[in-house]
Structures are given as structure tokens and as C-alpha cells.
PDB file of C-alpha atoms in Angstrom:
ATOM      1  CA  MET A   1       0.000   0.000   0.000  1.00  0.00           C
ATOM      2  CA  THR A   2       1.372   3.397  -1.003  1.00  0.00           C
ATOM      3  CA  THR A   3       1.155   6.474   1.200  1.00  0.00           C
ATOM      4  CA  THR A   4      -1.391   8.087  -1.135  1.00  0.00           C
ATOM      5  CA  THR A   5      -3.597   4.990  -1.129  1.00  0.00           C
ATOM      6  CA  ALA A   6      -3.361   4.774   2.653  1.00  0.00           C
ATOM      7  CA  LEU A   7      -4.435   8.406   3.063  1.00  0.00           C
ATOM      8  CA  TRP A   8      -7.447   8.096   0.758  1.00  0.00           C
ATOM      9  CA  SER A   9      -8.538   4.770   2.234  1.00  0.00           C
ATOM     10  CA  PHE A  10      -8.221   5.949   5.829  1.00  0.00           C
ATOM     11  CA  ALA A  11     -10.087   9.165   4.980  1.00  0.00           C
ATOM     12  CA  LEU A  12     -13.019   7.091   3.727  1.00  0.00           C
ATOM     13  CA  VAL A  13     -13.104   4.942   6.873  1.00  0.00           C
ATOM     14  CA  VAL A  14     -12.826   7.770   9.418  1.00  0.00           C
ATOM     15  CA  GLY A  15     -15.051  10.017   7.307  1.00  0.00           C
ATOM     16  CA  LEU A  16     -17.904   7.549   7.651  1.00  0.00           C
ATOM     17  CA  LEU A  17     -17.091   7.178  11.348  1.00  0.00           C
ATOM     18  CA  THR A  18     -17.175  10.959  11.822  1.00  0.00           C
ATOM     19  CA  LEU A  19     -20.580  11.284  10.148  1.00  0.00           C
ATOM     20  CA  THR A  20     -22.097   8.528  12.299  1.00  0.00           C
ATOM     21  CA  PRO A  21     -24.128  10.129  15.124  1.00  0.00           C
ATOM     22  CA  GLY A  22     -22.575   9.451  18.501  1.00  0.00           C
ATOM     23  CA  LEU A  23     -21.430  10.909  21.778  1.00  0.00           C
ATOM     24  CA  ASP A  24     -19.160  13.537  20.192  1.00  0.00           C
ATOM     25  CA  THR A  25     -21.970  14.790  17.952  1.00  0.00           C
ATOM     26  CA  ALA A  26     -24.365  15.019  20.912  1.00  0.00           C
ATOM     27  CA  LEU A  27     -21.900  17.026  23.013  1.00  0.00           C
ATOM     28  CA  VAL A  28     -21.023  19.481  20.255  1.00  0.00           C
ATOM     29  CA  LEU A  29     -24.637  20.030  19.196  1.00  0.00           C
ATOM     30  CA  ARG A  30     -25.887  20.511  22.743  1.00  0.00           C
ATOM     31  CA  THR A  31     -23.154  22.994  23.650  1.00  0.00           C
ATOM     32  CA  ALA A  32     -23.456  24.985  20.433  1.00  0.00           C
ATOM     33  CA  ALA A  33     -27.252  25.011  20.486  1.00  0.00           C
ATOM     34  CA  LEU A  34     -27.250  26.678  23.905  1.00  0.00           C
ATOM     35  CA  GLY A  35     -25.182  29.519  22.471  1.00  0.00           C
ATOM     36  CA  HIS A  36     -21.948  28.572  24.246  1.00  0.00           C
ATOM     37  CA  ARG A  37     -19.747  29.172  21.216  1.00  0.00           C
ATOM     38  CA  SER A  38     -16.389  29.322  23.011  1.00  0.00           C
ATOM     39  CA  ARG A  39     -17.173  26.200  25.013  1.00  0.00           C
ATOM     40  CA  ALA A  40     -18.414  24.391  21.894  1.00  0.00           C
ATOM     41  CA  TRP A  41     -15.108  24.964  20.110  1.00  0.00           C
ATOM     42  CA  GLY A  42     -13.318  23.902  23.274  1.00  0.00           C
ATOM     43  CA  VAL A  43     -15.250  20.613  23.199  1.00  0.00           C
ATOM     44  CA  VAL A  44     -14.416  20.152  19.511  1.00  0.00           C
ATOM     45  CA  LEU A  45     -10.687  20.766  19.949  1.00  0.00           C
ATOM     46  CA  GLY A  46     -10.638  18.660  23.116  1.00  0.00           C
ATOM     47  CA  ILE A  47     -12.081  15.720  21.171  1.00  0.00           C
ATOM     48  CA  GLN A  48      -9.469  16.227  18.457  1.00  0.00           C
ATOM     49  CA  THR A  49      -6.722  16.384  21.097  1.00  0.00           C
ATOM     50  CA  GLY A  50      -7.853  12.945  22.212  1.00  0.00           C
ATOM     51  CA  VAL A  51      -7.812  11.690  18.623  1.00  0.00           C
ATOM     52  CA  LEU A  52      -4.245  12.927  18.172  1.00  0.00           C
ATOM     53  CA  ALA A  53      -3.189  11.258  21.419  1.00  0.00           C
ATOM     54  CA  TRP A  54      -4.750   7.937  20.413  1.00  0.00           C
ATOM     55  CA  GLY A  55      -3.059   8.135  17.007  1.00  0.00           C
ATOM     56  CA  ALA A  56       0.347   8.846  18.537  1.00  0.00           C
ATOM     57  CA  LEU A  57       0.032   6.172  21.216  1.00  0.00           C
ATOM     58  CA  THR A  58      -1.140   3.577  18.714  1.00  0.00           C
ATOM     59  CA  SER A  59       1.753   4.376  16.380  1.00  0.00           C
ATOM     60  CA  LEU A  60       4.136   3.873  19.302  1.00  0.00           C
ATOM     61  CA  GLY A  61       2.455   0.590  20.193  1.00  0.00           C
ATOM     62  CA  VAL A  62       1.401   1.768  23.657  1.00  0.00           C
ATOM     63  CA  THR A  63      -2.340   1.301  23.158  1.00  0.00           C
ATOM     64  CA  ALA A  64      -1.800  -2.330  22.225  1.00  0.00           C
ATOM     65  CA  LEU A  65      -2.083  -2.786  25.989  1.00  0.00           C
ATOM     66  CA  LEU A  66      -5.820  -2.239  25.635  1.00  0.00           C
ATOM     67  CA  THR A  67      -6.112  -5.385  23.552  1.00  0.00           C
ATOM     68  CA  ALA A  68      -3.286  -7.375  25.153  1.00  0.00           C
ATOM     69  CA  SER A  69      -4.168  -6.614  28.772  1.00  0.00           C
ATOM     70  CA  GLN A  70      -7.726  -7.272  29.908  1.00  0.00           C
ATOM     71  CA  ALA A  71      -7.025  -5.476  33.196  1.00  0.00           C
ATOM     72  CA  ALA A  72      -5.876  -2.286  31.419  1.00  0.00           C
ATOM     73  CA  TYR A  73      -8.910  -2.311  29.164  1.00  0.00           C
ATOM     74  CA  GLU A  74     -11.336  -2.932  32.029  1.00  0.00           C
ATOM     75  CA  ALA A  75      -9.817  -0.162  34.147  1.00  0.00           C
ATOM     76  CA  LEU A  76     -10.175   2.378  31.340  1.00  0.00           C
ATOM     77  CA  ARG A  77     -13.635   1.082  30.436  1.00  0.00           C
ATOM     78  CA  TRP A  78     -14.992   1.540  33.955  1.00  0.00           C
ATOM     79  CA  ALA A  79     -13.343   4.945  34.351  1.00  0.00           C
ATOM     80  CA  GLY A  80     -14.888   6.091  31.080  1.00  0.00           C
ATOM     81  CA  ALA A  81     -18.302   4.671  31.954  1.00  0.00           C
ATOM     82  CA  ALA A  82     -18.277   6.362  35.366  1.00  0.00           C
ATOM     83  CA  TYR A  83     -17.355   9.716  33.816  1.00  0.00           C
ATOM     84  CA  LEU A  84     -20.087   9.521  31.158  1.00  0.00           C
ATOM     85  CA  VAL A  85     -22.784   8.459  33.625  1.00  0.00           C
ATOM     86  CA  TRP A  86     -21.735  11.238  36.004  1.00  0.00           C
ATOM     87  CA  MET A  87     -21.888  13.807  33.201  1.00  0.00           C
ATOM     88  CA  GLY A  88     -25.272  12.578  31.927  1.00  0.00           C
ATOM     89  CA  VAL A  89     -26.892  12.338  35.360  1.00  0.00           C
ATOM     90  CA  ARG A  90     -25.568  15.816  36.199  1.00  0.00           C
ATOM     91  CA  MET A  91     -27.402  17.211  33.160  1.00  0.00           C
ATOM     92  CA  LEU A  92     -30.609  15.415  34.119  1.00  0.00           C
ATOM     93  CA  ARG A  93     -30.443  16.593  37.740  1.00  0.00           C
ATOM     94  CA  LYS A  94     -29.828  20.157  36.629  1.00  0.00           C
ATOM     95  CA  THR A  95     -33.014  20.198  34.532  1.00  0.00           C
ATOM     96  CA  ALA A  96     -34.988  18.946  37.526  1.00  0.00           C
ATOM     97  CA  ARG A  97     -33.643  21.770  39.726  1.00  0.00           C
ATOM     98  CA  GLU A  98     -34.203  24.611  37.245  1.00  0.00           C
ATOM     99  CA  ALA A  99     -37.197  26.885  37.707  1.00  0.00           C
ATOM    100  CA  PRO A 100     -39.593  26.772  34.735  1.00  0.00           C
ATOM    101  CA  GLU A 101     -39.028  30.458  33.978  1.00  0.00           C
ATOM    102  CA  SER A 102     -35.262  30.252  34.238  1.00  0.00           C
ATOM    103  CA  GLY A 103     -33.594  31.398  31.046  1.00  0.00           C
ATOM    104  CA  THR A 104     -29.977  31.084  32.074  1.00  0.00           C
ATOM    105  CA  ASP A 105     -27.622  28.192  32.620  1.00  0.00           C
ATOM    106  CA  PRO A 106     -25.404  29.245  35.530  1.00  0.00           C
ATOM    107  CA  ALA A 107     -23.956  25.775  35.996  1.00  0.00           C
ATOM    108  CA  THR A 108     -22.302  25.837  32.583  1.00  0.00           C
ATOM    109  CA  ARG A 109     -19.337  28.129  32.094  1.00  0.00           C
ATOM    110  CA  ASP A 110     -18.977  29.389  28.527  1.00  0.00           C
ATOM    111  CA  THR A 111     -15.206  29.069  28.451  1.00  0.00           C
ATOM    112  CA  PHE A 112     -12.929  27.435  25.930  1.00  0.00           C
ATOM    113  CA  ALA A 113     -10.863  25.746  28.656  1.00  0.00           C
ATOM    114  CA  SER A 114     -13.815  24.045  30.346  1.00  0.00           C
ATOM    115  CA  GLY A 115     -15.062  22.770  26.990  1.00  0.00           C
ATOM    116  CA  TRP A 116     -11.595  21.531  26.048  1.00  0.00           C
ATOM    117  CA  ARG A 117     -11.311  19.574  29.296  1.00  0.00           C
ATOM    118  CA  GLN A 118     -14.707  17.986  28.737  1.00  0.00           C
ATOM    119  CA  GLY A 119     -13.950  17.023  25.135  1.00  0.00           C
ATOM    120  CA  THR A 120     -10.506  15.646  25.946  1.00  0.00           C
ATOM    121  CA  LEU A 121     -11.689  13.561  28.897  1.00  0.00           C
ATOM    122  CA  THR A 122     -14.677  12.221  26.976  1.00  0.00           C
ATOM    123  CA  ASN A 123     -12.431  11.023  24.162  1.00  0.00           C
ATOM    124  CA  LEU A 124      -9.486   9.711  26.176  1.00  0.00           C
ATOM    125  CA  LEU A 125     -11.709   7.822  28.628  1.00  0.00           C
ATOM    126  CA  ASN A 126     -13.462   5.967  25.807  1.00  0.00           C
ATOM    127  CA  PRO A 127     -11.476   2.734  25.331  1.00  0.00           C
ATOM    128  CA  LYS A 128     -13.427   1.921  22.184  1.00  0.00           C
ATOM    129  CA  VAL A 129     -11.656   4.798  20.436  1.00  0.00           C
ATOM    130  CA  GLY A 130      -8.325   3.274  21.461  1.00  0.00           C
ATOM    131  CA  VAL A 131      -9.367  -0.201  20.353  1.00  0.00           C
ATOM    132  CA  PHE A 132     -10.533   1.230  17.010  1.00  0.00           C
ATOM    133  CA  TYR A 133      -7.133   2.808  16.458  1.00  0.00           C
ATOM    134  CA  VAL A 134      -5.283  -0.335  17.537  1.00  0.00           C
ATOM    135  CA  ALA A 135      -7.365  -2.489  15.189  1.00  0.00           C
ATOM    136  CA  VAL A 136      -7.587  -0.151  12.189  1.00  0.00           C
ATOM    137  CA  LEU A 137      -4.597   2.215  12.092  1.00  0.00           C
ATOM    138  CA  PRO A 138      -1.863  -0.444  11.580  1.00  0.00           C
ATOM    139  CA  GLN A 139      -3.615  -1.588   8.406  1.00  0.00           C
ATOM    140  CA  PHE A 140      -2.941   1.840   6.870  1.00  0.00           C
ATOM    141  CA  LEU A 141       0.748   2.080   7.785  1.00  0.00           C
ATOM    142  CA  PRO A 142       2.856   1.251   4.696  1.00  0.00           C
ATOM    143  CA  ALA A 143       5.835  -0.937   5.574  1.00  0.00           C
ATOM    144  CA  ASP A 144       8.365   1.498   4.093  1.00  0.00           C
ATOM    145  CA  THR A 145       7.260   4.502   6.166  1.00  0.00           C
ATOM    146  CA  ASN A 146       8.094   5.798   9.615  1.00  0.00           C
ATOM    147  CA  HIS A 147       5.168   4.434  11.611  1.00  0.00           C
ATOM    148  CA  LEU A 148       5.037   7.276  14.114  1.00  0.00           C
ATOM    149  CA  ALA A 149       5.113   9.971  11.432  1.00  0.00           C
ATOM    150  CA  MET A 150       2.565   8.142   9.275  1.00  0.00           C
ATOM    151  CA  GLY A 151       0.325   7.464  12.265  1.00  0.00           C
ATOM    152  CA  LEU A 152       0.345  11.143  13.194  1.00  0.00           C
ATOM    153  CA  LEU A 153      -0.407  12.067   9.584  1.00  0.00           C
ATOM    154  CA  LEU A 154      -3.418   9.739   9.514  1.00  0.00           C
ATOM    155  CA  ALA A 155      -4.623  11.034  12.888  1.00  0.00           C
ATOM    156  CA  THR A 156      -4.283  14.595  11.566  1.00  0.00           C
ATOM    157  CA  GLU A 157      -6.419  13.611   8.594  1.00  0.00           C
ATOM    158  CA  HIS A 158      -9.047  12.309  11.027  1.00  0.00           C
ATOM    159  CA  ILE A 159      -8.829  15.569  12.973  1.00  0.00           C
ATOM    160  CA  LEU A 160      -9.328  17.722   9.863  1.00  0.00           C
ATOM    161  CA  LEU A 161     -12.420  15.753   8.870  1.00  0.00           C
ATOM    162  CA  GLY A 162     -13.713  16.067  12.428  1.00  0.00           C
ATOM    163  CA  LEU A 163     -13.171  19.825  12.394  1.00  0.00           C
ATOM    164  CA  LEU A 164     -15.033  20.203   9.099  1.00  0.00           C
ATOM    165  CA  TRP A 165     -17.985  18.206  10.401  1.00  0.00           C
ATOM    166  CA  SER A 166     -17.985  20.057  13.726  1.00  0.00           C
ATOM    167  CA  THR A 167     -17.999  23.392  11.890  1.00  0.00           C
ATOM    168  CA  ALA A 168     -21.136  22.289  10.056  1.00  0.00           C
ATOM    169  CA  LEU A 169     -22.731  21.101  13.313  1.00  0.00           C
ATOM    170  CA  ILE A 170     -22.007  24.375  15.120  1.00  0.00           C
ATOM    171  CA  ALA A 171     -23.270  26.444  12.194  1.00  0.00           C
ATOM    172  CA  GLY A 172     -26.478  24.414  12.052  1.00  0.00           C
ATOM    173  CA  ALA A 173     -26.988  24.610  15.795  1.00  0.00           C
ATOM    174  CA  ARG A 174     -26.542  28.375  15.753  1.00  0.00           C
ATOM    175  CA  LEU A 175     -29.460  28.689  13.311  1.00  0.00           C
ATOM    176  CA  LEU A 176     -31.691  27.107  15.955  1.00  0.00           C
ATOM    177  CA  SER A 177     -30.014  28.673  18.980  1.00  0.00           C
ATOM    178  CA  THR A 178     -32.680  31.351  19.548  1.00  0.00           C
ATOM    179  CA  TRP A 179     -35.409  28.725  19.859  1.00  0.00           C
ATOM    180  CA  LEU A 180     -33.265  26.217  21.733  1.00  0.00           C
ATOM    181  CA  ARG A 181     -32.226  28.772  24.351  1.00  0.00           C
ATOM    182  CA  ARG A 182     -35.814  29.105  25.536  1.00  0.00           C
ATOM    183  CA  PRO A 183     -36.144  27.532  28.999  1.00  0.00           C
ATOM    184  CA  ALA A 184     -38.516  24.716  27.961  1.00  0.00           C
ATOM    185  CA  ALA A 185     -36.515  23.885  24.825  1.00  0.00           C
ATOM    186  CA  ARG A 186     -33.225  23.976  26.725  1.00  0.00           C
ATOM    187  CA  ARG A 187     -34.533  21.617  29.394  1.00  0.00           C
ATOM    188  CA  THR A 188     -35.758  19.232  26.699  1.00  0.00           C
ATOM    189  CA  LEU A 189     -32.365  19.374  24.967  1.00  0.00           C
ATOM    190  CA  ASP A 190     -30.518  18.770  28.228  1.00  0.00           C
ATOM    191  CA  ARG A 191     -32.772  15.854  29.120  1.00  0.00           C
ATOM    192  CA  LEU A 192     -32.262  14.306  25.702  1.00  0.00           C
ATOM    193  CA  THR A 193     -28.489  14.825  25.751  1.00  0.00           C
ATOM    194  CA  GLY A 194     -28.197  13.683  29.360  1.00  0.00           C
ATOM    195  CA  THR A 195     -30.140  10.526  28.559  1.00  0.00           C
ATOM    196  CA  VAL A 196     -27.967   9.811  25.507  1.00  0.00           C
ATOM    197  CA  ILE A 197     -24.727  10.332  27.440  1.00  0.00           C
ATOM    198  CA  THR A 198     -25.919   8.223  30.380  1.00  0.00           C
ATOM    199  CA  ALA A 199     -26.964   5.480  27.962  1.00  0.00           C
ATOM    200  CA  PHE A 200     -23.504   5.572  26.359  1.00  0.00           C
ATOM    201  CA  GLY A 201     -21.916   5.229  29.774  1.00  0.00           C
ATOM    202  CA  LEU A 202     -24.127   2.306  30.777  1.00  0.00           C
ATOM    203  CA  ARG A 203     -23.530   0.615  27.433  1.00  0.00           C
ATOM    204  CA  LEU A 204     -19.804   1.048  27.874  1.00  0.00           C
ATOM    205  CA  ALA A 205     -20.002  -0.454  31.367  1.00  0.00           C
ATOM    206  CA  PHE A 206     -22.335  -3.361  30.704  1.00  0.00           C
ATOM    207  CA  GLY A 207     -22.298  -3.809  26.930  1.00  0.00           C
ATOM    208  CA  ASP A 208     -20.194  -6.248  24.959  1.00  0.00           C
TER     209      ASP A 208
END
């Protein structure tokens, strides 16, 4: 496999993965729809920081521990599940505490740093992302290339596709932000997102 073929093939695989609705999409849409633009971009770049880390670690062979060591995988799986359930339940509890006429969201800080931390933790504590990279990335590393450099290049390609998709998500969410920032609509959005995130966490903990 040539470098050019590897780049095009990997772009197709991760492009389809990026377009598939999931936890990342839910987080970005929810944050952007509430008008937290700085935080939304923090979430996006935090997720991409995690992608870059997984790509680098896989290229170095470190994340092979997730498939070779059941204990390492289980530890990361339970840590990730606990974090997701905590985040989802926190959203659900917040909607229960809010007054019906409340139009603000004081519990959420619209800062880039807080969004970046959330995005990074969500990605790095998801062992399925690591397993995906361990299983898929080596297949796109030509034998005559530097594996670390090529792995980082492929991860960067994944990041660029993720940024393009996230830009579209944020732009679309902003068109609906006026309606979604109404108290009733915001509570509905938070309940939906909180339920989705909690379900992801429970699936990660008890799923196959």
C-alpha cells in the first residue's frame, strides 16, 4: 500500500465514522445550540486532542495494551463509563432543579478551557476509540514509512475531517439557537443529551 492509497482509504473509513451520530456529535450540538460558542469549540478541539493522542500512542504501540491486557482495558472502560454516567446524570439533575421560567444556565461556564477539558476527557476515557485505532490504524501504515510519522499524519487527517464536520454542526446549531435557548426547549435538549450520554456510559459499562 502506497502512502497516497493509505491516506485516501483511511479518509473514507474515518469520514464515515465521523458522520455517524454518537457521543461527540451530541456534546457538540448541545453545547453549540445553547449559544456557548467558546465552550463548543473547546469541546471540539478537546475531542481532536484525544484523537491525536490515540493516534500517537497507537503508532508507538502503547495502546496495544488495551487489547493485550484485559485489566488495562477494564480499568479504562470503567473509568470512562463512570465519567459519562456522572456527566449525563448531572445534566438530568440540573433540569430537575431549574425553575420553569429560568432562562440562564449558571452551571455551565462558557469558556474554551472548560469545553476543552470535557472534550478531551470524553475522548481519552473511551477505550473503544483506542481499540478502534489499535485495530484499524496499523492496516494503513505502509511498511516502508516511519510508523510514528505516518500514524500522526493519519490522525491529523481524522482531525481535519472532524473539524469540518464540527464546523457544520455548530453552524447548524446556531441557526436554531434562539429557539433552543428558551427555557422549555433547553430543558428538553438537556434531558435528551443527558439521557444519551448516560446510555452511552451504561452501554460502555455493561455492553459487549
